[in-house]
Coordinates of C-alpha atoms in Angstrom, one line a residue:
M178 CA 12.1 2.7 -12.3
T179 CA 13.3 1.6 -10.3
A180 CA 13.3 -1.8 -10.6
A181 CA 14.4 -0.8 -13.9
A182 CA 17.2 1.4 -12.9
S183 CA 19.0 -2.2 -9.5
Q184 CA 17.9 -3.8 -7.5
C185 CA 14.1 -4.3 -7.3
P186 CA 11.7 -7.2 -8.1
F187 CA 8.5 -5.8 -9.9
R188 CA 5.0 -6.7 -10.6
A189 CA 3.2 -6.7 -14.1
D190 CA -0.2 -5.2 -14.6
S191 CA -3.7 -6.8 -15.0
E192 CA -2.0 -8.7 -17.7
Y193 CA 0.3 -10.5 -14.3
S194 CA -3.3 -13.0 -13.8
E195 CA -1.9 -15.1 -15.8
L196 CA 0.8 -15.5 -13.5
S197 CA -1.3 -16.1 -10.7
A198 CA 0.2 -19.7 -9.5
D199 CA 4.0 -17.5 -9.6
T200 CA 2.2 -15.2 -7.4
L201 CA 1.1 -18.1 -5.7
T202 CA 4.2 -20.0 -5.1
G203 CA 6.6 -17.2 -4.4
S204 CA 8.8 -15.0 -6.1
T205 CA 10.1 -13.9 -9.1
D206 CA 13.3 -15.8 -9.0
H207 CA 13.2 -18.5 -7.1
G208 CA 16.3 -21.3 -6.3
R209 CA 15.5 -24.2 -5.7
S210 CA 16.3 -24.6 -1.7
T211 CA 17.7 -27.8 -0.7
V212 CA 16.2 -27.7 2.9
S213 CA 14.6 -30.4 5.0
H214 CA 11.9 -30.1 7.6
A215 CA 11.5 -33.6 8.8
A216 CA 13.8 -32.5 12.0
A217 CA 12.9 -29.1 11.7
D218 CA 14.4 -26.9 14.9
Y219 CA 13.0 -23.7 13.5
P220 CA 9.1 -22.2 13.3
V221 CA 7.2 -23.7 10.2
A222 CA 4.3 -22.3 9.1
D223 CA 1.7 -24.5 7.4
W224 CA -1.6 -22.4 7.8
I225 CA -1.6 -20.1 5.5
D226 CA -3.9 -19.7 3.1
M227 CA -2.0 -18.5 -0.9
A228 CA -4.9 -18.0 -2.5
A229 CA -6.3 -16.1 1.0
L230 CA -2.3 -14.6 0.6
A231 CA -3.1 -12.9 -2.9
A232 CA -6.3 -11.4 -2.4
N233 CA -5.3 -9.4 0.7
P234 CA -1.2 -9.9 2.4
Y235 CA -2.3 -7.8 5.7
P236 CA -3.5 -10.2 7.7
T237 CA -1.4 -13.3 7.5
Y238 CA 1.8 -10.9 7.9
A239 CA 0.6 -9.5 11.0
R240 CA -0.1 -13.6 12.3
L241 CA 3.6 -13.9 11.5
R242 CA 4.6 -11.1 12.6
A243 CA 3.6 -12.0 15.8
E244 CA 4.0 -15.3 16.1
S245 CA 7.3 -15.7 14.1
P246 CA 8.0 -13.0 12.4
V247 CA 11.1 -15.8 10.3
T248 CA 9.5 -18.8 9.7
W249 CA 9.9 -22.2 7.3
V250 CA 7.0 -21.5 4.5
P251 CA 6.7 -25.2 3.2
Q252 CA 4.3 -24.2 0.7
L253 CA 7.1 -22.1 -0.3
N254 CA 10.0 -24.0 -0.4
K255 CA 11.7 -20.4 2.1
F256 CA 11.9 -18.5 5.1
L257 CA 9.6 -15.6 5.1
V258 CA 11.2 -12.6 7.0
T259 CA 8.1 -10.3 7.6
N260 CA 9.5 -7.9 9.9
Y261 CA 11.9 -4.4 10.1
A262 CA 14.0 -5.8 12.0
G263 CA 15.1 -9.0 10.0
C264 CA 14.4 -7.8 6.2
H265 CA 17.1 -5.1 7.5
A266 CA 19.3 -7.1 8.5
V267 CA 18.9 -9.5 5.6
E268 CA 19.6 -6.1 3.8
Q269 CA 22.5 -5.0 4.9
D270 CA 24.4 -8.0 4.9
Q271 CA 24.7 -9.5 2.0
E272 CA 28.4 -11.9 3.2
T273 CA 25.0 -13.9 4.2
F274 CA 22.0 -13.1 2.2
S275 CA 23.2 -14.0 -1.4
A276 CA 21.2 -12.1 -3.9
N277 CA 22.9 -14.7 -6.0
V278 CA 19.8 -17.0 -6.0
S279 CA 20.7 -21.1 -7.5
G280 CA 18.0 -21.9 -9.4
A281 CA 17.4 -18.4 -11.3
T282 CA 14.9 -18.0 -13.3
M283 CA 14.8 -14.3 -14.1
T284 CA 18.7 -16.1 -15.5
R285 CA 16.5 -18.3 -18.1
A286 CA 14.8 -15.5 -18.6
I287 CA 16.6 -12.7 -19.8
G288 CA 19.5 -14.6 -21.8
A289 CA 21.8 -13.6 -18.9
Q290 CA 23.1 -12.8 -15.0
P291 CA 21.7 -9.4 -14.5
M292 CA 23.2 -7.1 -11.3
L293 CA 20.0 -8.5 -9.5
R294 CA 21.6 -11.3 -9.1
R295 CA 24.7 -10.0 -7.9
D296 CA 26.7 -9.6 -5.1
D297 CA 29.0 -6.8 -4.4
P298 CA 31.7 -6.1 -6.4
E299 CA 30.0 -7.3 -9.0
H300 CA 26.8 -5.8 -8.8
S301 CA 28.1 -2.9 -8.0
L302 CA 30.1 -3.1 -11.0
D303 CA 26.7 -3.3 -13.5
R304 CA 25.4 -0.6 -11.2
A305 CA 28.0 2.3 -11.6
P306 CA 27.4 3.3 -15.2
I307 CA 23.9 4.3 -14.9
N308 CA 24.2 6.0 -11.2
P309 CA 25.0 9.4 -12.5
V310 CA 22.4 9.6 -14.5
L311 CA 19.6 8.7 -12.3
R312 CA 20.7 11.4 -9.7
P313 CA 18.2 13.1 -7.3
K314 CA 19.7 16.8 -9.6
N315 CA 20.0 15.6 -13.3
V316 CA 16.1 13.6 -12.9
K317 CA 15.4 17.0 -12.2
E318 CA 16.8 18.8 -14.7
A319 CA 16.9 16.2 -17.8
W320 CA 14.3 14.3 -17.7
G321 CA 11.3 16.3 -15.8
P322 CA 10.7 17.6 -18.5
V323 CA 10.4 14.5 -20.8
F324 CA 8.1 13.2 -18.0
E325 CA 5.9 15.9 -18.3
R326 CA 5.6 15.8 -21.5
N327 CA 4.1 11.8 -20.9
A328 CA 2.0 12.8 -18.7
E329 CA 0.3 15.7 -20.1
I330 CA 0.2 13.5 -23.0
Y331 CA -2.6 9.9 -21.4
L332 CA -3.8 13.8 -20.1
D333 CA -5.2 13.7 -23.0
K334 CA -6.1 10.5 -23.0
V335 CA -8.0 10.5 -20.2
A336 CA -10.0 14.0 -21.1
E337 CA -10.8 11.9 -23.9
L338 CA -12.5 8.7 -23.1
G339 CA -14.5 10.9 -19.9
P340 CA -15.1 10.9 -16.6
E341 CA -17.5 7.0 -17.3
E342 CA -15.5 5.3 -18.8
A343 CA -11.2 5.9 -17.9
D344 CA -9.6 3.7 -15.5
L345 CA -6.5 4.9 -14.8
N346 CA -4.3 2.0 -14.7
R347 CA -4.9 1.4 -17.8
D348 CA -4.9 4.8 -19.5
Y349 CA -2.7 6.1 -17.9
A350 CA -0.8 4.6 -15.1
A351 CA 0.2 2.0 -17.7
P352 CA 0.9 4.2 -20.7
V353 CA 3.0 6.4 -19.3
A354 CA 5.4 4.3 -17.0
S355 CA 6.3 2.9 -20.6
Q356 CA 7.3 5.7 -22.0
N357 CA 9.0 7.3 -19.6
L358 CA 10.3 3.9 -19.5
I359 CA 11.6 4.4 -23.0
D360 CA 12.9 8.0 -22.6
L361 CA 14.8 6.8 -19.6
L362 CA 16.1 3.9 -21.0
G363 CA 16.8 5.6 -25.1
L364 CA 14.5 2.7 -26.7
K365 CA 13.9 3.3 -30.6
D366 CA 11.3 2.7 -33.0
V367 CA 9.6 0.3 -30.2
T368 CA 6.0 1.3 -29.0
V369 CA 4.1 1.7 -25.4
E370 CA 2.6 -1.9 -26.1
Q371 CA 5.1 -3.4 -27.3
V372 CA 7.8 -2.4 -24.4
R373 CA 4.5 -2.9 -22.1
R374 CA 4.3 -6.9 -23.1
W375 CA 7.9 -7.2 -23.1
S376 CA 8.2 -5.9 -19.4
Y377 CA 5.1 -8.5 -19.1
D378 CA 6.4 -11.2 -20.9
F379 CA 9.8 -11.4 -18.5
I380 CA 8.0 -11.0 -15.3
G381 CA 6.6 -14.4 -17.2
G382 CA 9.8 -15.5 -17.6
M383 CA 11.2 -14.2 -14.2
G384 CA 8.1 -16.5 -12.4
N385 CA 7.6 -19.0 -14.1
V386 CA 8.8 -22.0 -11.0
L387 CA 5.7 -24.1 -12.7
D388 CA 8.3 -24.5 -15.4
D389 CA 4.8 -23.7 -18.1
Q390 CA 6.2 -23.9 -21.8
S391 CA 3.8 -21.5 -22.8
I392 CA 5.5 -19.0 -20.8
W393 CA 8.3 -19.4 -21.8
D394 CA 7.5 -19.1 -25.4
R395 CA 6.2 -15.8 -24.6
C396 CA 8.9 -14.7 -22.7
G397 CA 11.3 -16.2 -25.1
A398 CA 10.0 -14.2 -29.1
S399 CA 10.3 -11.3 -26.9
T400 CA 14.2 -11.9 -25.4
E401 CA 14.2 -12.3 -28.9
E402 CA 12.2 -9.1 -29.8
A403 CA 14.7 -6.9 -28.0
D404 CA 18.1 -9.6 -28.2
R405 CA 17.8 -7.7 -32.0
L406 CA 16.5 -3.9 -30.9
L407 CA 19.8 -4.4 -28.2
E408 CA 21.9 -5.7 -31.6
E409 CA 21.1 -1.7 -32.3
L410 CA 21.3 0.2 -30.1
I411 CA 24.1 -1.2 -27.9
P412 CA 26.7 0.0 -31.1
Y413 CA 25.1 3.0 -31.8
Y414 CA 25.4 4.5 -28.3
R415 CA 29.0 3.9 -28.6
Q416 CA 29.3 5.7 -31.9
N417 CA 26.0 8.4 -30.6
P418 CA 25.9 8.8 -26.3
D419 CA 23.7 10.0 -25.0
A420 CA 21.8 11.3 -21.7
S421 CA 20.5 8.3 -21.6
M422 CA 20.7 4.6 -19.6
I423 CA 21.6 2.0 -22.8
S424 CA 24.0 5.0 -23.6
A425 CA 25.7 5.4 -20.5
F426 CA 25.3 1.2 -20.7
A427 CA 26.8 0.3 -23.4
N428 CA 30.0 3.8 -23.3
S429 CA 31.0 1.2 -18.9
G430 CA 33.6 -0.8 -20.5
L431 CA 30.9 -3.8 -19.3
P432 CA 30.8 -6.8 -22.0
T433 CA 27.4 -6.9 -24.0
S434 CA 26.2 -9.2 -22.8
N435 CA 25.0 -8.0 -19.3
V436 CA 24.6 -4.5 -20.8
A437 CA 22.1 -6.6 -22.3
A438 CA 20.7 -7.6 -19.1
N439 CA 20.6 -5.5 -17.3
V440 CA 18.6 -3.3 -20.2
K441 CA 16.1 -6.1 -20.1
L442 CA 15.8 -6.0 -16.4
T443 CA 15.9 -2.8 -16.4
I444 CA 12.5 -3.5 -18.9
S445 CA 11.5 -5.9 -16.7
G446 CA 10.9 -3.3 -13.5
G447 CA 11.0 -0.6 -15.3
M448 CA 7.0 -0.4 -15.6
N449 CA 6.3 -1.8 -11.5
E450 CA 6.8 1.1 -9.0
P451 CA 5.6 3.9 -11.1
Q452 CA 3.0 2.5 -13.0
H453 CA 1.5 0.8 -9.2
M454 CA 2.9 4.3 -7.7
V455 CA 0.0 7.0 -9.2
T456 CA -3.2 4.1 -8.3
N457 CA -2.5 3.7 -4.9
M458 CA -1.7 7.6 -4.4
V459 CA -4.9 8.3 -6.1
W460 CA -6.9 4.9 -4.7
A461 CA -5.4 6.1 -1.0
L462 CA -6.6 9.4 -1.7
S463 CA -10.3 8.9 -2.7
N464 CA -10.0 6.6 0.6
H465 CA -9.4 9.2 2.8
P466 CA -10.9 12.4 1.4
E467 CA -9.3 14.6 4.9
Q468 CA -6.3 14.2 3.7
R469 CA -6.6 14.8 0.2
G470 CA -9.0 17.7 0.6
Q471 CA -5.0 19.0 2.7
V472 CA -3.1 18.2 -0.2
L473 CA -4.5 19.8 -3.0
A474 CA -5.3 23.0 -0.5
D475 CA -0.7 22.6 -0.1
P476 CA 1.2 21.2 -2.8
G477 CA 3.6 20.9 -1.1
L478 CA 2.5 18.0 0.5
W479 CA 2.7 15.5 -2.7
A480 CA 6.2 14.4 -0.9
S481 CA 4.3 12.8 2.8
V482 CA 1.0 11.4 0.3
F483 CA 4.4 9.6 -2.4
D484 CA 6.6 8.6 0.7
E485 CA 3.9 6.8 2.3
A486 CA 1.5 5.4 -0.1
V487 CA 4.7 3.7 -1.1
R488 CA 5.3 1.9 2.5
W489 CA 1.0 1.6 3.4
Q490 CA 0.8 -0.6 -0.4
S491 CA 4.0 -1.7 -1.6
P492 CA 4.7 -2.4 -4.7
I493 CA 7.6 -4.4 -3.8
G494 CA 6.6 -6.6 -1.8
M495 CA 8.9 -9.8 -1.3
Y496 CA 11.8 -10.7 -3.3
P497 CA 14.3 -13.5 -2.5
R498 CA 18.0 -13.4 -1.0
E499 CA 20.0 -16.9 -0.7
T500 CA 21.6 -18.2 2.4
T501 CA 25.6 -18.8 2.1
R502 CA 26.2 -19.5 5.5
E503 CA 24.1 -21.1 8.6
T504 CA 22.9 -17.9 10.7
V505 CA 21.0 -17.0 13.2
L506 CA 18.2 -14.3 12.0
Q507 CA 16.0 -12.7 15.0
G508 CA 16.7 -16.0 16.9
V509 CA 15.8 -19.1 14.0
R510 CA 18.7 -20.1 13.1
I511 CA 18.9 -21.5 9.7
P512 CA 20.7 -23.2 7.7
A513 CA 23.2 -22.9 4.7
G514 CA 21.8 -22.7 1.3
A515 CA 18.0 -21.5 2.2
G516 CA 16.0 -19.8 0.5
I517 CA 14.5 -16.1 2.1
G518 CA 12.1 -13.9 1.7
V519 CA 12.5 -10.4 2.0
V520 CA 9.2 -9.1 3.1
V521 CA 9.0 -5.7 2.9
G522 CA 5.7 -5.1 2.4
S523 CA 4.7 -7.2 6.1
A524 CA 7.9 -5.2 7.7
N525 CA 6.1 -1.8 5.8
H526 CA 3.4 -2.6 8.4
D527 CA 5.9 -3.3 11.5
T528 CA 4.1 -1.2 14.4
T529 CA 7.5 -1.5 15.9
Q530 CA 9.3 0.3 13.6
F531 CA 5.8 2.6 12.2
G532 CA 4.1 2.6 15.3
D533 CA 0.2 1.8 16.5
T534 CA -1.0 2.5 13.6
A535 CA 0.7 1.3 11.3
E536 CA -1.6 -0.7 9.1
E537 CA -3.4 3.1 8.2
F538 CA -2.4 5.8 5.6
D539 CA -1.2 9.1 7.2
I540 CA 0.8 11.4 5.5
H541 CA 1.4 13.3 8.2
R542 CA 3.5 10.7 9.6
P543 CA 6.7 11.2 11.0
K544 CA 9.1 10.4 8.7
R545 CA 10.8 6.7 10.2
P546 CA 12.7 4.3 7.2
H547 CA 10.6 1.9 5.4
L548 CA 12.1 -0.6 3.3
A549 CA 9.7 -0.4 -0.6
F550 CA 12.8 0.5 -2.5
G551 CA 15.2 -1.9 -0.2
A552 CA 18.1 -1.2 2.4
G553 CA 21.7 -1.3 1.6
V554 CA 23.5 -1.6 -0.8
H555 CA 20.8 -3.0 -3.0
L556 CA 18.3 -0.7 -2.2
C557 CA 16.7 0.4 -4.7
A558 CA 18.6 3.2 -7.2
G559 CA 15.9 4.3 -9.0
H560 CA 13.2 5.6 -6.7
W561 CA 14.3 8.9 -7.2
A562 CA 13.1 8.3 -11.0
A563 CA 10.2 7.5 -9.6
K564 CA 9.6 10.4 -6.7
T565 CA 9.9 12.6 -10.0
S566 CA 8.4 10.9 -12.3
I567 CA 4.8 10.1 -10.4
G568 CA 5.1 12.0 -7.3
Q569 CA 6.1 15.2 -7.9
I570 CA 5.0 15.0 -11.8
A571 CA 2.6 12.3 -13.3
V572 CA 0.3 12.7 -10.5
P573 CA -0.1 16.3 -8.6
M574 CA -0.7 16.6 -12.6
A575 CA -3.6 14.2 -12.6
Y576 CA -4.9 16.9 -9.7
K577 CA -4.1 20.1 -11.6
R578 CA -6.1 18.6 -14.8
F579 CA -8.6 16.8 -12.9
P580 CA -9.8 19.1 -8.7
A581 CA -12.6 16.3 -8.1
L582 CA -10.3 13.3 -9.4
R583 CA -11.7 9.5 -7.4
V584 CA -12.3 6.1 -7.7
D585 CA -15.3 5.7 -9.6
E586 CA -17.1 2.8 -6.9
R587 CA -20.2 2.6 -9.7
R588 CA -17.7 0.5 -11.5
N589 CA -15.3 -2.4 -9.8
E590 CA -11.7 -2.4 -9.3
S591 CA -9.2 -5.2 -8.5
W592 CA -6.3 -5.7 -6.2
D593 CA -4.1 -8.2 -7.3
G594 CA -1.3 -10.1 -6.0
W595 CA 0.8 -10.9 -2.5
V596 CA 5.0 -10.9 -4.0
F597 CA 4.4 -7.9 -6.1
R598 CA 1.3 -6.4 -5.4
G599 CA -1.5 -3.4 -7.3
L600 CA -4.3 -2.2 -8.6
T601 CA -5.0 -4.0 -11.3
N602 CA -8.1 -2.0 -12.3
L603 CA -9.3 1.1 -11.1
P604 CA -12.1 3.2 -12.7
I605 CA -11.8 7.1 -12.1
T606 CA -14.2 10.2 -12.5
W607 CA -14.6 13.7 -11.9
N608 CA -17.9 15.0 -12.5

């Protein structure tokens, strides 16, 4: 939903393990940088262990911030920006740091250039139609009841599985995120599993920097399925407009190719933060029982839980930009045409922005801006939908249904990724 709505890169869940090579080699949407580092006059971090980064990126982030928050990483063929000030500066200067990354796999994956790979004014033209759909008041009034219905349906399924078998990601977070996306987009005659598959396959193509033909085959098949459906839905909504995102796109005057690209972009990313924020919030509270007790005693704290969890364990860890000209960032000279990795997962742990306890989860932390939803013109348009559907509805409803909800330590949980990071398995109990 966050990426869905505009400018957020994406992550899948447990099936994303198939894309581990992409996770290790960088972003979902890589350009091929032409930067030479034969006689580099900028910091180089050739010590990074890619496997360790994927397993737990935060120690690597801390070292990068301490040694050089803007550094060339040969394994990734790009500069990583890891402190808050640097990431924020990139987001505020789209003329120098373009979202239109060259050599993008994203365009091939979904068949056209979506808004995520456009700078203003083209980006704003593509984004404008859905802004009214995703305004806070409309999300609450028009979509809140839909999100509540979907949460109730899948809480019933969790209850049927019972506290010995249920997995929060598999049985609740993923299907709720998928169904919310289906409804918000206005997809018809599709299943939760079908949309999940499309999302994973599109993400696979976007991250296919190793040019694995099997990934392209899966991506191509899902793209073809989605395009066939959109060939019916776009003209349908032009004749029968409603409150959905596809209807807004279809009646915007945008070319059909733009509409289709942005819908597929939405399918790709619309499960990312909503899905992983369900598991992240429950995991965080389970590991901080004092704060969990405070939240259950004071439901007014749920907004703080969401905001702190999305900062602390950002589902979107890094996304790409490309320099349009030579520039200096944080004292480091970067050539034109360089690939940039904006590591917001690291920026959100920067002690200069969040204090000495930046590495800790604290729902009472003084409010400071974070970058979990991006910033500037590319601030994720769907962040209100994510906050509403998850922070105000899905997770509070889960605790209302199961007051003793917590991680089941008898079974194994699993985390994955750094470009995108989330719990791929989270067994739960409530006995």
